[in-house]
Amino acid sequence: MDQVEAVFREERGRLLAALARRFGDLDLAEEVTSEAIEAALVRWPVDGVPPNPGGWLMTTARRKAVDRLRRDQAYAAKLAILQVDADRAEGPRPGGGLPDERLELFFTCAHPALAPEDRGALTLRCLAGLSTPEVARAFLVPVATMAKRIVRAKARIRDARIPFRVPDADELPARLPGVLQVIYSVFTEGYAASSGPYLQRTDLAEEAIRLARILHGLLPGEREVTGLLALMLLVHARCAARTGPDGDVVLLEDQNRARWDADLITEGRALVVSALTGGPAGPYAVQAAIAAVHDEAPDFVSTDWPQIVALYDVLLTIDPSPVIALNRAAAVAFRDGPETGLALLDSLAAEPRLRDYHPYALARADLLHRLNRLPEARAAYEQALGTAGSDPERTHIHRRLAALTSEDN
């Protein structure tokens, strides 16, 4: 049964993508994909897994789609019009087509015509194969709300006649970042859950990595795809050490580095070299390089903070966001001392994006604590507590406040 499940996991996205392109309708493609898998669950345990399981599933799904369209001629005519429009927009495929039609589905799910909150949901539903309740849990919304989002996104694709295709070479630089952002957003929620009882959602993080591996296999020459995969591997390598036995937060400086995944670190470091080679680096490649410096240090004291600050300087020229500036300020505090870092953080106080961003208040609180400015540290910890998301983060801040109280007494 494990072999059968592995086949389904590997083939589902490929099958769905091929059927969506062929028939121009995600709902139909999803339905016949599910029906083909259900048929396999009945037949394969009896007959055995066929030599070409993907081909078996595709043949079965296509037959079911054709049967359905024959029963509904009006639906078939509508799909035919959509498919003609898509073929005209795409034109002929040079060299016989793409090695994997999932790439087209990546770009369809992350199309700029879709609302930003719908892109990630559709990517998890179609490419990762999560059920609607699973996607709802990932985005921390009611199932009914997520169902409406997914229906809305599919309708937008259908009504706007968005073609299932990879952008032309001149369009790719503008469209690829949206695809990468969707994958990274999924990973970010997995790395640090926005709310709930757990700090990490490892299922989401691993699903984002799986999607990035697929994309990297399809676009091996795109350095930012390589950079994103490297970044996620290097960060996820620390997963086992980021929480204690009770699920509490374990800070980077306190983590048992023997629990870090050495294989992921080795793979990620090799990918960083590729992502940084061949011209100016992109933001994911530079972030991956920062993660690699952390992972290379045998202990926290040995961290090369001057190199990390230098990399953040590069990153700020590429992506001058307040969150990057916050991370750089934290690195400067370790390089030059808490007073210098605090001055940089205070210079960011007017940034609207940081107002309710609890890592900013928490970083200020920790630096104020290190400077023994205890009343100010308490106020900053309380501010961080008011905006923290997950239960472990809130517990961590409560403990910092308790430690502050004991020192104050």
Coordinates of N, CA and C in Angstrom, one line a residue, residues 53-222:
P53 N 2.3 3.2 -14.1 CA 1.1 3.6 -13.3 C 0.6 5.0 -13.8
G54 N 1.5 5.9 -14.1 CA 1.1 7.2 -14.6 C 0.2 7.1 -15.9
G55 N 0.7 6.3 -16.8 CA -0.1 6.1 -18.0 C -1.4 5.5 -17.8
W56 N -1.5 4.5 -16.8 CA -2.8 3.9 -16.5 C -3.7 5.0 -15.9
L57 N -3.3 5.8 -15.0 CA -4.1 6.8 -14.4 C -4.6 7.8 -15.5
M58 N -3.6 8.2 -16.4 CA -4.0 9.2 -17.4 C -5.1 8.6 -18.3
T59 N -4.9 7.4 -18.8 CA -5.9 6.8 -19.7 C -7.2 6.7 -19.0
T60 N -7.2 6.3 -17.8 CA -8.5 6.2 -17.0 C -9.2 7.5 -16.8
A61 N -8.4 8.5 -16.5 CA -8.9 9.9 -16.2 C -9.5 10.5 -17.5
R62 N -8.8 10.3 -18.6 CA -9.2 10.8 -19.9 C -10.6 10.2 -20.3
R63 N -10.6 8.9 -20.1 CA -11.9 8.2 -20.5 C -13.1 8.7 -19.7
K64 N -12.8 8.9 -18.4 CA -13.9 9.4 -17.5 C -14.3 10.9 -17.9
A65 N -13.3 11.7 -18.3 CA -13.5 13.0 -18.7 C -14.4 13.0 -20.0
V66 N -14.0 12.2 -21.0 CA -14.7 12.1 -22.2 C -16.2 11.6 -22.0
D67 N -16.3 10.6 -21.1 CA -17.7 10.2 -20.8 C -18.5 11.3 -20.2
R68 N -17.9 12.0 -19.3 CA -18.7 13.1 -18.7 C -19.1 14.2 -19.7
L69 N -18.1 14.5 -20.6 CA -18.4 15.5 -21.6 C -19.5 15.1 -22.6
R70 N -19.5 13.8 -22.9 CA -20.5 13.3 -23.8 C -21.9 13.4 -23.2
R71 N -21.9 13.3 -21.9 CA -23.2 13.4 -21.2 C -23.7 14.8 -21.1
D72 N -22.8 15.8 -21.3 CA -23.2 17.2 -21.1 C -22.6 17.9 -22.3
Q73 N -23.3 17.9 -23.4 CA -22.8 18.6 -24.6 C -22.6 20.1 -24.4
A74 N -23.5 20.7 -23.7 CA -23.3 22.2 -23.5 C -22.0 22.5 -22.7
Y75 N -21.7 21.6 -21.7 CA -20.4 21.8 -21.0 C -19.3 21.5 -21.9
A76 N -19.4 20.5 -22.8 CA -18.3 20.2 -23.7 C -18.1 21.3 -24.7
A77 N -19.1 21.9 -25.2 CA -19.0 23.1 -26.1 C -18.3 24.2 -25.4
K78 N -18.6 24.5 -24.2 CA -18.0 25.6 -23.5 C -16.5 25.4 -23.3
L79 N -16.2 24.1 -22.9 CA -14.8 23.8 -22.7 C -14.0 23.8 -24.0
A80 N -14.7 23.5 -25.1 CA -14.0 23.5 -26.4 C -13.6 25.0 -26.8
I81 N -14.5 25.9 -26.5 CA -14.2 27.3 -26.7 C -13.0 27.8 -25.9
L82 N -13.0 27.4 -24.6 CA -11.9 27.8 -23.7 C -10.6 27.2 -24.2
Q83 N -10.7 25.9 -24.7 CA -9.4 25.3 -25.2 C -8.9 25.9 -26.4
V84 N -9.8 26.3 -27.3 CA -9.3 27.0 -28.5 C -8.6 28.3 -28.2
D85 N -9.2 29.1 -27.2 CA -8.6 30.3 -26.8 C -7.2 30.1 -26.2
A86 N -7.1 29.0 -25.4 CA -5.9 28.7 -24.7 C -4.8 28.3 -25.8
D87 N -5.2 27.5 -26.7 CA -4.2 27.1 -27.8 C -3.8 28.3 -28.6
R88 N -4.7 29.2 -28.9 CA -4.3 30.4 -29.6 C -3.3 31.3 -28.8
A89 N -3.6 31.4 -27.6 CA -2.7 32.2 -26.7 C -1.3 31.6 -26.6
E90 N -1.3 30.3 -26.6 CA 0.0 29.6 -26.3 C 0.8 29.4 -27.6
G91 N 0.1 29.0 -28.7 CA 0.8 28.7 -29.9 C 1.5 27.4 -29.8
P92 N 2.2 27.0 -30.8 CA 2.8 25.6 -30.8 C 3.9 25.5 -29.8
R93 N 4.1 24.3 -29.3 CA 5.1 24.0 -28.3 C 6.4 23.6 -29.0
P94 N 7.5 24.4 -28.9 CA 8.7 24.0 -29.5 C 9.3 22.7 -28.9
G95 N 9.8 21.9 -29.8 CA 10.5 20.7 -29.3 C 9.5 19.7 -28.7
G96 N 8.2 19.8 -29.0 CA 7.3 18.7 -28.6 C 6.7 19.0 -27.2
G97 N 7.0 20.1 -26.6 CA 6.3 20.4 -25.3 C 7.2 20.3 -24.1
L98 N 6.7 20.6 -23.0 CA 7.4 20.6 -21.7 C 7.6 19.2 -21.2
P99 N 8.7 19.0 -20.4 CA 8.9 17.7 -19.8 C 7.9 17.4 -18.7
D100 N 7.2 18.4 -18.2 CA 6.3 18.2 -17.1 C 5.3 19.4 -17.1
E101 N 4.0 19.1 -17.3 CA 3.0 20.1 -17.4 C 2.7 20.8 -16.0
R102 N 3.2 20.2 -15.0 CA 3.0 20.9 -13.7 C 3.5 22.3 -13.7
L103 N 4.6 22.5 -14.5 CA 5.1 23.9 -14.5 C 4.0 24.9 -15.0
E104 N 3.2 24.5 -15.9 CA 2.1 25.4 -16.4 C 1.1 25.6 -15.2
L105 N 0.9 24.6 -14.4 CA -0.1 24.7 -13.3 C 0.5 25.7 -12.2
F106 N 1.8 25.6 -12.0 CA 2.5 26.6 -11.1 C 2.1 28.0 -11.5
F107 N 2.3 28.3 -12.8 CA 2.1 29.7 -13.2 C 0.6 30.0 -13.3
T108 N -0.3 29.1 -13.5 CA -1.7 29.3 -13.5 C -2.2 29.6 -12.1
C109 N -1.7 28.8 -11.1 CA -2.2 29.0 -9.7 C -1.6 30.3 -9.2
A110 N -0.5 30.8 -9.7 CA 0.1 32.1 -9.2 C -0.1 33.2 -10.2
H111 N -1.1 33.1 -11.0 CA -1.3 34.2 -12.0 C -1.7 35.5 -11.3
P112 N -1.1 36.6 -11.8 CA -1.4 37.9 -11.2 C -2.9 38.3 -11.2
A113 N -3.7 37.7 -12.1 CA -5.1 38.0 -12.1 C -5.8 37.5 -10.9
L114 N -5.2 36.6 -10.2 CA -5.9 36.0 -9.0 C -5.5 36.9 -7.8
A115 N -6.5 36.9 -6.8 CA -6.2 37.6 -5.6 C -5.0 37.0 -4.8
P116 N -4.2 37.8 -4.2 CA -3.0 37.2 -3.5 C -3.4 36.1 -2.6
E117 N -4.4 36.2 -1.8 CA -4.8 35.2 -0.8 C -5.3 33.9 -1.5
D118 N -5.7 34.0 -2.7 CA -6.2 32.8 -3.5 C -5.1 32.0 -4.1
R119 N -3.9 32.7 -4.4 CA -2.9 32.0 -5.1 C -2.3 30.8 -4.2
G120 N -2.0 31.1 -3.0 CA -1.4 30.1 -2.1 C -2.4 29.0 -1.9
A121 N -3.7 29.3 -1.7 CA -4.7 28.3 -1.5 C -4.8 27.4 -2.7
L122 N -4.9 27.9 -3.9 CA -5.0 27.1 -5.1 C -3.8 26.3 -5.3
T123 N -2.6 26.8 -5.0 CA -1.4 26.0 -5.1 C -1.4 24.8 -4.2
L124 N -1.8 25.0 -3.0 CA -1.8 23.9 -2.1 C -2.9 22.9 -2.5
R125 N -4.0 23.4 -3.0 CA -5.1 22.5 -3.4 C -4.7 21.7 -4.6
C126 N -4.2 22.3 -5.6 CA -4.0 21.6 -6.9 C -2.6 21.0 -7.0
L127 N -1.5 21.7 -6.6 CA -0.2 21.2 -6.8 C 0.3 20.3 -5.6
A128 N -0.1 20.7 -4.4 CA 0.3 19.9 -3.3 C -0.8 18.7 -3.0
G129 N -2.0 18.9 -3.5 CA -2.9 17.8 -3.3 C -3.6 17.8 -2.0
L130 N -3.5 18.9 -1.2 CA -4.2 19.0 0.1 C -5.7 19.1 -0.1
S131 N -6.5 18.6 0.8 CA -7.9 18.7 0.7 C -8.3 20.2 1.1
T132 N -9.5 20.5 0.8 CA -10.0 21.9 1.2 C -9.9 22.1 2.7
P133 N -10.3 21.1 3.6 CA -10.2 21.3 5.0 C -8.7 21.5 5.4
E134 N -7.8 20.7 4.8 CA -6.4 20.9 5.1 C -5.8 22.2 4.7
V135 N -6.3 22.7 3.5 CA -5.8 24.1 3.1 C -6.4 25.1 4.1
A136 N -7.6 24.9 4.5 CA -8.2 25.9 5.5 C -7.4 25.9 6.8
R137 N -7.0 24.7 7.2 CA -6.2 24.7 8.4 C -4.8 25.4 8.2
A138 N -4.3 25.2 7.0 CA -3.0 25.9 6.7 C -3.1 27.4 6.8
F139 N -4.2 27.9 6.3 CA -4.4 29.4 6.3 C -5.2 29.9 7.5
L140 N -5.6 29.0 8.4 CA -6.3 29.3 9.7 C -7.6 30.1 9.4
V141 N -8.4 29.5 8.5 CA -9.7 30.1 8.2 C -10.7 29.0 8.2
P142 N -12.0 29.3 8.4 CA -13.0 28.3 8.3 C -13.0 27.5 7.0
V143 N -13.4 26.3 7.0 CA -13.5 25.5 5.8 C -14.4 26.1 4.7
A144 N -15.5 26.7 5.2 CA -16.4 27.3 4.2 C -15.8 28.5 3.5
T145 N -15.0 29.3 4.3 CA -14.3 30.4 3.7 C -13.3 30.0 2.7
M146 N -12.5 28.9 3.0 CA -11.5 28.4 2.1 C -12.2 27.8 0.8
A147 N -13.3 27.1 1.0 CA -14.0 26.6 -0.1 C -14.4 27.7 -1.1
K148 N -14.9 28.8 -0.5 CA -15.3 29.9 -1.4 C -14.1 30.5 -2.1
R149 N -12.9 30.6 -1.4 CA -11.7 31.1 -2.1 C -11.3 30.3 -3.3
I150 N -11.3 29.0 -3.0 CA -10.9 28.1 -4.1 C -11.9 28.1 -5.3
V151 N -13.2 28.1 -5.0 CA -14.2 28.2 -6.1 C -14.0 29.5 -6.8
R152 N -13.7 30.6 -6.1 CA -13.5 31.9 -6.7 C -12.3 31.9 -7.6
A153 N -11.2 31.3 -7.1 CA -10.0 31.3 -7.9 C -10.2 30.5 -9.2
K154 N -10.9 29.3 -9.1 CA -11.1 28.5 -10.3 C -12.0 29.3 -11.2
A155 N -13.0 29.9 -10.7 CA -13.9 30.7 -11.6 C -13.2 31.8 -12.3
R156 N -12.3 32.4 -11.6 CA -11.5 33.5 -12.2 C -10.7 33.0 -13.4
I157 N -10.1 31.8 -13.2 CA -9.3 31.2 -14.2 C -10.2 30.9 -15.4
R158 N -11.3 30.3 -15.1 CA -12.2 30.0 -16.2 C -12.8 31.2 -16.9
D159 N -13.3 32.2 -16.1 CA -14.0 33.3 -16.7 C -13.1 34.2 -17.4
A160 N -11.9 34.4 -16.9 CA -10.9 35.3 -17.5 C -10.1 34.6 -18.6
R161 N -10.4 33.3 -18.8 CA -9.8 32.4 -19.8 C -8.3 32.5 -19.7
I162 N -7.8 32.3 -18.5 CA -6.4 32.3 -18.2 C -5.8 31.0 -18.8
P163 N -4.9 31.1 -19.7 CA -4.4 29.9 -20.4 C -3.5 29.1 -19.5
F164 N -3.5 27.8 -19.6 CA -2.6 26.9 -18.9 C -1.3 26.8 -19.7
R165 N -0.4 27.7 -19.4 CA 0.9 27.8 -20.2 C 2.0 28.4 -19.3
V166 N 3.2 28.2 -19.7 CA 4.3 28.8 -19.1 C 4.5 30.2 -19.8
P167 N 4.8 31.3 -19.1 CA 5.0 32.5 -19.8 C 6.1 32.5 -20.8
D168 N 6.0 33.3 -21.8 CA 7.1 33.4 -22.8 C 8.4 33.9 -22.1
A169 N 9.5 33.7 -22.7 CA 10.8 34.0 -22.1 C 10.9 35.5 -21.6
D170 N 10.2 36.4 -22.4 CA 10.2 37.8 -22.0 C 9.3 38.1 -20.8
E171 N 8.3 37.2 -20.6 CA 7.4 37.3 -19.5 C 7.9 36.7 -18.2
L172 N 8.8 35.7 -18.3 CA 9.2 34.9 -17.2 C 9.8 35.6 -16.0
P173 N 10.7 36.6 -16.3 CA 11.2 37.3 -15.1 C 10.2 38.0 -14.3
A174 N 9.1 38.5 -14.9 CA 8.1 39.2 -14.1 C 7.1 38.3 -13.4
R175 N 6.9 37.1 -14.0 CA 6.0 36.2 -13.4 C 6.5 35.2 -12.4
L176 N 7.8 34.8 -12.6 CA 8.4 33.8 -11.7 C 8.4 34.2 -10.2
P177 N 8.7 35.5 -9.9 CA 8.7 35.8 -8.5 C 7.4 35.6 -7.8
G178 N 6.3 35.7 -8.5 CA 5.0 35.4 -7.9 C 4.9 33.9 -7.5
V179 N 5.4 33.1 -8.4 CA 5.3 31.6 -8.1 C 6.2 31.3 -6.9
L180 N 7.4 31.9 -6.8 CA 8.3 31.7 -5.7 C 7.7 32.2 -4.4
Q181 N 7.1 33.4 -4.5 CA 6.5 33.9 -3.3 C 5.4 33.1 -2.7
V182 N 4.6 32.4 -3.6 CA 3.5 31.6 -3.1 C 4.2 30.4 -2.3
I183 N 5.2 29.8 -2.9 CA 5.8 28.6 -2.3 C 6.5 29.1 -1.0
Y184 N 7.1 30.2 -1.0 CA 7.8 30.7 0.2 C 6.8 31.1 1.3
S185 N 5.7 31.6 0.9 CA 4.6 31.9 1.9 C 4.1 30.6 2.6
V186 N 4.0 29.6 1.9 CA 3.6 28.3 2.5 C 4.7 27.8 3.4
F187 N 5.9 27.9 3.0 CA 7.0 27.5 3.9 C 7.1 28.4 5.2
T188 N 6.9 29.7 5.0 CA 6.9 30.6 6.2 C 5.9 30.2 7.2
E189 N 4.7 29.9 6.8 CA 3.7 29.5 7.7 C 4.0 28.2 8.4
G190 N 4.7 27.3 7.6 CA 5.2 26.1 8.2 C 6.3 26.2 9.2
Y191 N 7.2 27.2 8.9 CA 8.3 27.5 9.8 C 7.9 28.1 11.1
A192 N 7.0 29.1 11.0 CA 6.5 29.7 12.2 C 5.0 30.0 12.1
A193 N 4.2 29.1 12.6 CA 2.8 29.2 12.5 C 2.2 30.6 13.0
S194 N 1.3 31.1 12.3 CA 0.8 32.4 12.6 C -0.1 32.4 13.8
S195 N -0.6 31.2 14.2 CA -1.4 31.0 15.4 C -1.5 29.6 15.7
G196 N -2.1 29.2 16.8 CA -2.3 27.8 17.1 C -1.4 27.3 18.2
P197 N -1.5 26.0 18.5 CA -0.8 25.4 19.6 C 0.7 25.1 19.3
Y198 N 1.1 25.1 18.1 CA 2.4 24.7 17.7 C 3.2 25.8 17.1
L199 N 4.5 25.8 17.4 CA 5.4 26.8 16.8 C 5.6 26.5 15.3
Q200 N 5.7 25.2 14.9 CA 6.0 24.9 13.5 C 4.9 24.0 13.0
R201 N 4.7 24.1 11.7 CA 3.8 23.2 10.9 C 4.7 22.5 9.9
T202 N 5.4 21.4 10.4 CA 6.3 20.7 9.5 C 5.7 20.2 8.3
D203 N 4.4 19.8 8.3 CA 3.8 19.3 7.1 C 3.8 20.3 6.0
L204 N 3.5 21.6 6.4 CA 3.5 22.7 5.4 C 4.9 23.0 4.9
A205 N 5.8 23.0 5.8 CA 7.2 23.3 5.4 C 7.7 22.3 4.5
E206 N 7.5 21.0 4.8 CA 7.9 19.9 3.9 C 7.2 19.9 2.6
E207 N 5.9 20.3 2.6 CA 5.2 20.4 1.3 C 5.7 21.5 0.4
A208 N 6.1 22.7 1.0 CA 6.7 23.8 0.3 C 8.0 23.3 -0.3
I209 N 8.8 22.6 0.4 CA 10.1 22.1 -0.1 C 9.9 21.1 -1.2
R210 N 8.9 20.3 -1.1 CA 8.6 19.3 -2.2 C 8.2 20.1 -3.5
L211 N 7.4 21.1 -3.3 CA 7.0 21.9 -4.5 C 8.2 22.6 -5.1
A212 N 9.1 23.1 -4.2 CA 10.3 23.8 -4.7 C 11.2 22.8 -5.4
R213 N 11.3 21.6 -5.0 CA 12.1 20.6 -5.7 C 11.5 20.3 -7.1
I214 N 10.2 20.2 -7.2 CA 9.6 20.0 -8.5 C 9.9 21.2 -9.4
L215 N 9.7 22.4 -8.9 CA 10.0 23.6 -9.7 C 11.5 23.7 -10.1
H216 N 12.4 23.3 -9.2 CA 13.8 23.3 -9.5 C 14.1 22.3 -10.6
G217 N 13.5 21.1 -10.5 CA 13.7 20.1 -11.5 C 13.2 20.6 -12.9
L218 N 12.2 21.4 -12.9 CA 11.6 21.9 -14.2 C 12.4 23.1 -14.7
L219 N 12.9 23.9 -13.8 CA 13.6 25.1 -14.2 C 15.0 25.1 -13.5
P220 N 15.9 24.2 -13.8 CA 17.2 24.1 -13.1 C 18.1 25.3 -13.4
G221 N 17.9 26.0 -14.5 CA 18.7 27.1 -14.8 C 18.3 28.4 -14.1
E222 N 17.2 28.4 -13.5 CA 16.7 29.7 -12.8 C 17.3 29.8 -11.4

